[in-house]
């Protein structure tokens, strides 16, 4: 995986330490990472290719 996608996953998990659920406050913090939108698209495509289903963390 590209470093910016790995960084997104780590950042996503760190935000979960502050906000456990995927609510508006969670996404507001995640969107502060500049490539958040691109990374989500990358991971969606990756999990579709790997397992045939989109995955939610
Ligand atoms: Zn999550």
mmCIF file of N, CA and C and ligand atoms in Angstrom:
data_model
loop_
_atom_site.group_PDB
_atom_site.id
_atom_site.type_symbol
_atom_site.label_atom_id
_atom_site.label_comp_id
_atom_site.label_asym_id
_atom_site.label_seq_id
_atom_site.Cartn_x
_atom_site.Cartn_y
_atom_site.Cartn_z
ATOM 1 N N UNK A 1 0.846 -1.202 0.000
ATOM 2 C CA UNK A 1 0.000 0.000 0.000
ATOM 3 C C UNK A 1 0.883 1.256 0.000
ATOM 4 N N UNK A 2 0.440 2.306 -0.684
ATOM 5 C CA UNK A 2 1.213 3.562 -0.631
ATOM 6 C C UNK A 2 1.260 4.130 0.792
ATOM 7 N N UNK A 3 2.331 4.837 1.101
ATOM 8 C CA UNK A 3 2.507 5.383 2.460
ATOM 9 C C UNK A 3 1.343 6.268 2.896
ATOM 10 N N UNK A 4 0.776 7.056 1.963
ATOM 11 C CA UNK A 4 -0.311 7.966 2.340
ATOM 12 C C UNK A 4 -1.587 7.202 2.690
ATOM 13 N N UNK A 5 -1.729 5.976 2.155
ATOM 14 C CA UNK A 5 -2.897 5.148 2.514
ATOM 15 C C UNK A 5 -2.664 4.519 3.892
ATOM 16 N N UNK A 6 -1.436 4.044 4.132
ATOM 17 C CA UNK A 6 -1.091 3.494 5.450
ATOM 18 C C UNK A 6 -1.261 4.576 6.515
ATOM 19 N N UNK A 7 -0.791 5.794 6.203
ATOM 20 C CA UNK A 7 -0.950 6.912 7.141
ATOM 21 C C UNK A 7 -2.426 7.171 7.441
ATOM 22 N N UNK A 8 -3.260 7.071 6.407
ATOM 23 C CA UNK A 8 -4.698 7.290 6.605
ATOM 24 C C UNK A 8 -5.268 6.255 7.583
ATOM 25 N N UNK A 9 -4.890 4.974 7.387
ATOM 26 C CA UNK A 9 -5.407 3.906 8.255
ATOM 27 C C UNK A 9 -4.977 4.138 9.707
ATOM 28 N N UNK A 10 -3.706 4.503 9.902
ATOM 29 C CA UNK A 10 -3.202 4.767 11.256
ATOM 30 C C UNK A 10 -3.932 5.965 11.860
ATOM 31 N N UNK A 11 -4.064 7.035 11.060
ATOM 32 C CA UNK A 11 -4.761 8.236 11.533
ATOM 33 C C UNK A 11 -6.209 7.900 11.893
ATOM 34 N N UNK A 12 -6.885 7.103 11.046
ATOM 35 C CA UNK A 12 -8.275 6.678 11.290
ATOM 36 C C UNK A 12 -8.385 5.969 12.648
ATOM 37 N N UNK A 13 -7.448 5.053 12.892
ATOM 38 C CA UNK A 13 -7.480 4.315 14.165
ATOM 39 C C UNK A 13 -7.182 5.237 15.348
ATOM 40 N N UNK A 14 -6.283 6.202 15.153
ATOM 41 C CA UNK A 14 -5.981 7.153 16.231
ATOM 42 C C UNK A 14 -7.204 8.011 16.554
ATOM 43 N N UNK A 15 -7.932 8.425 15.516
ATOM 44 C CA UNK A 15 -9.145 9.225 15.746
ATOM 45 C C UNK A 15 -10.157 8.406 16.544
ATOM 46 N N UNK A 16 -10.179 7.079 16.326
ATOM 47 C CA UNK A 16 -11.084 6.220 17.103
ATOM 48 C C UNK A 16 -10.772 6.247 18.603
ATOM 49 N N UNK A 17 -9.553 6.600 18.952
ATOM 50 C CA UNK A 17 -9.230 6.720 20.388
ATOM 51 C C UNK A 17 -9.985 7.903 20.997
ATOM 52 N N UNK A 18 -10.272 8.902 20.144
ATOM 53 C CA UNK A 18 -11.008 10.086 20.601
ATOM 54 C C UNK A 18 -12.512 9.908 20.423
ATOM 55 N N UNK A 19 -12.891 9.347 19.266
ATOM 56 C CA UNK A 19 -14.309 9.165 18.925
ATOM 57 C C UNK A 19 -14.519 7.713 18.489
ATOM 58 N N UNK A 20 -15.137 6.879 19.318
ATOM 59 C CA UNK A 20 -15.281 5.457 19.004
ATOM 60 C C UNK A 20 -16.176 5.157 17.793
ATOM 61 N N UNK A 21 -17.195 5.962 17.554
ATOM 62 C CA UNK A 21 -18.135 5.657 16.469
ATOM 63 C C UNK A 21 -17.793 6.441 15.199
ATOM 64 N N UNK A 22 -18.440 6.083 14.087
ATOM 65 C CA UNK A 22 -18.267 6.798 12.826
ATOM 66 C C UNK A 22 -19.322 7.894 12.692
ATOM 67 N N UNK A 23 -19.394 8.772 13.668
ATOM 68 C CA UNK A 23 -20.361 9.866 13.635
ATOM 69 C C UNK A 23 -19.777 11.112 12.975
ATOM 70 N N UNK A 24 -20.556 12.191 12.899
ATOM 71 C CA UNK A 24 -20.108 13.445 12.259
ATOM 72 C C UNK A 24 -18.819 13.994 12.874
ATOM 73 N N UNK A 25 -18.667 13.879 14.192
ATOM 74 C CA UNK A 25 -17.455 14.380 14.854
ATOM 75 C C UNK A 25 -16.223 13.572 14.419
ATOM 76 N N UNK A 26 -16.423 12.248 14.257
ATOM 77 C CA UNK A 26 -15.340 11.388 13.787
ATOM 78 C C UNK A 26 -14.876 11.825 12.394
ATOM 79 N N UNK A 27 -15.841 11.971 11.453
ATOM 80 C CA UNK A 27 -15.472 12.308 10.068
ATOM 81 C C UNK A 27 -14.905 13.720 9.961
ATOM 82 N N UNK A 28 -15.365 14.634 10.820
ATOM 83 C CA UNK A 28 -14.820 15.998 10.808
ATOM 84 C C UNK A 28 -13.327 15.964 11.134
ATOM 85 N N UNK A 29 -12.930 15.111 12.070
ATOM 86 C CA UNK A 29 -11.510 14.991 12.419
ATOM 87 C C UNK A 29 -10.734 14.270 11.317
ATOM 88 N N UNK A 30 -11.315 13.193 10.766
ATOM 89 C CA UNK A 30 -10.649 12.429 9.706
ATOM 90 C C UNK A 30 -10.402 13.309 8.473
ATOM 91 N N UNK A 31 -11.360 14.166 8.136
ATOM 92 C CA UNK A 31 -11.234 15.022 6.945
ATOM 93 C C UNK A 31 -10.112 16.048 7.063
ATOM 94 N N UNK A 32 -9.554 16.211 8.237
ATOM 95 C CA UNK A 32 -8.418 17.123 8.393
ATOM 96 C C UNK A 32 -7.155 16.555 7.757
ATOM 97 N N UNK A 33 -7.164 15.242 7.477
ATOM 98 C CA UNK A 33 -6.060 14.637 6.728
ATOM 99 C C UNK A 33 -6.328 14.929 5.247
ATOM 100 N N UNK A 34 -5.376 15.628 4.561
ATOM 101 C CA UNK A 34 -5.657 16.103 3.191
ATOM 102 C C UNK A 34 -6.042 15.014 2.187
ATOM 103 N N UNK A 35 -5.482 13.804 2.330
ATOM 104 C CA UNK A 35 -5.786 12.765 1.337
ATOM 105 C C UNK A 35 -6.840 11.779 1.835
ATOM 106 N N UNK A 36 -7.626 12.160 2.848
ATOM 107 C CA UNK A 36 -8.612 11.236 3.438
ATOM 108 C C UNK A 36 -9.573 10.681 2.387
ATOM 109 N N UNK A 37 -10.113 11.562 1.543
ATOM 110 C CA UNK A 37 -11.088 11.147 0.533
ATOM 111 C C UNK A 37 -10.455 10.162 -0.459
ATOM 112 N N UNK A 38 -9.250 10.504 -0.932
ATOM 113 C CA UNK A 38 -8.542 9.631 -1.880
ATOM 114 C C UNK A 38 -8.220 8.294 -1.240
ATOM 115 N N UNK A 39 -7.777 8.316 0.030
ATOM 116 C CA UNK A 39 -7.402 7.082 0.711
ATOM 117 C C UNK A 39 -8.618 6.175 0.889
ATOM 118 N N UNK A 40 -9.783 6.770 1.205
ATOM 119 C CA UNK A 40 -10.990 5.954 1.348
ATOM 120 C C UNK A 40 -11.356 5.288 0.027
ATOM 121 N N UNK A 41 -11.209 6.048 -1.085
ATOM 122 C CA UNK A 41 -11.483 5.483 -2.406
ATOM 123 C C UNK A 41 -10.510 4.354 -2.727
ATOM 124 N N UNK A 42 -9.245 4.562 -2.390
ATOM 125 C CA UNK A 42 -8.216 3.542 -2.639
ATOM 126 C C UNK A 42 -8.551 2.264 -1.874
ATOM 127 N N UNK A 43 -8.889 2.402 -0.598
ATOM 128 C CA UNK A 43 -9.170 1.235 0.246
ATOM 129 C C UNK A 43 -10.442 0.522 -0.198
ATOM 130 N N UNK A 44 -11.429 1.291 -0.656
ATOM 131 C CA UNK A 44 -12.670 0.693 -1.151
ATOM 132 C C UNK A 44 -12.368 -0.178 -2.367
ATOM 133 N N UNK A 45 -11.586 0.388 -3.306
ATOM 134 C CA UNK A 45 -11.206 -0.357 -4.504
ATOM 135 C C UNK A 45 -10.372 -1.573 -4.144
ATOM 136 N N UNK A 46 -9.465 -1.399 -3.203
ATOM 137 C CA UNK A 46 -8.591 -2.491 -2.782
ATOM 138 C C UNK A 46 -9.393 -3.643 -2.183
ATOM 139 N N UNK A 47 -10.334 -3.354 -1.285
ATOM 140 C CA UNK A 47 -11.078 -4.434 -0.645
ATOM 141 C C UNK A 47 -12.062 -5.078 -1.616
ATOM 142 N N UNK A 48 -12.583 -4.288 -2.571
ATOM 143 C CA UNK A 48 -13.453 -4.877 -3.605
ATOM 144 C C UNK A 48 -12.650 -5.872 -4.435
ATOM 145 N N UNK A 49 -11.431 -5.484 -4.817
ATOM 146 C CA UNK A 49 -10.591 -6.359 -5.634
ATOM 147 C C UNK A 49 -10.174 -7.608 -4.859
ATOM 148 N N UNK A 50 -9.915 -7.442 -3.550
ATOM 149 C CA UNK A 50 -9.415 -8.551 -2.746
ATOM 150 C C UNK A 50 -10.516 -9.531 -2.342
ATOM 151 N N UNK A 51 -11.698 -9.009 -1.985
ATOM 152 C CA UNK A 51 -12.724 -9.902 -1.437
ATOM 153 C C UNK A 51 -14.055 -9.846 -2.186
ATOM 154 N N UNK A 52 -14.209 -8.893 -3.104
ATOM 155 C CA UNK A 52 -15.450 -8.775 -3.849
ATOM 156 C C UNK A 52 -16.546 -8.012 -3.115
ATOM 157 N N UNK A 53 -16.254 -7.557 -1.902
ATOM 158 C CA UNK A 53 -17.238 -6.753 -1.164
ATOM 159 C C UNK A 53 -16.560 -5.528 -0.574
ATOM 160 N N UNK A 54 -17.304 -4.418 -0.527
ATOM 161 C CA UNK A 54 -16.731 -3.233 0.129
ATOM 162 C C UNK A 54 -16.673 -3.482 1.636
ATOM 163 N N UNK A 55 -15.650 -2.938 2.278
ATOM 164 C CA UNK A 55 -15.495 -3.185 3.710
ATOM 165 C C UNK A 55 -15.579 -1.925 4.531
ATOM 166 N N UNK A 56 -16.194 -2.039 5.679
ATOM 167 C CA UNK A 56 -16.273 -0.917 6.619
ATOM 168 C C UNK A 56 -15.369 -1.230 7.792
ATOM 169 N N UNK A 57 -14.624 -0.230 8.228
ATOM 170 C CA UNK A 57 -13.787 -0.450 9.410
ATOM 171 C C UNK A 57 -14.606 -0.163 10.655
HETATM 172 ZN ZN1 LIG B 1 -13.298 3.255 11.725
#
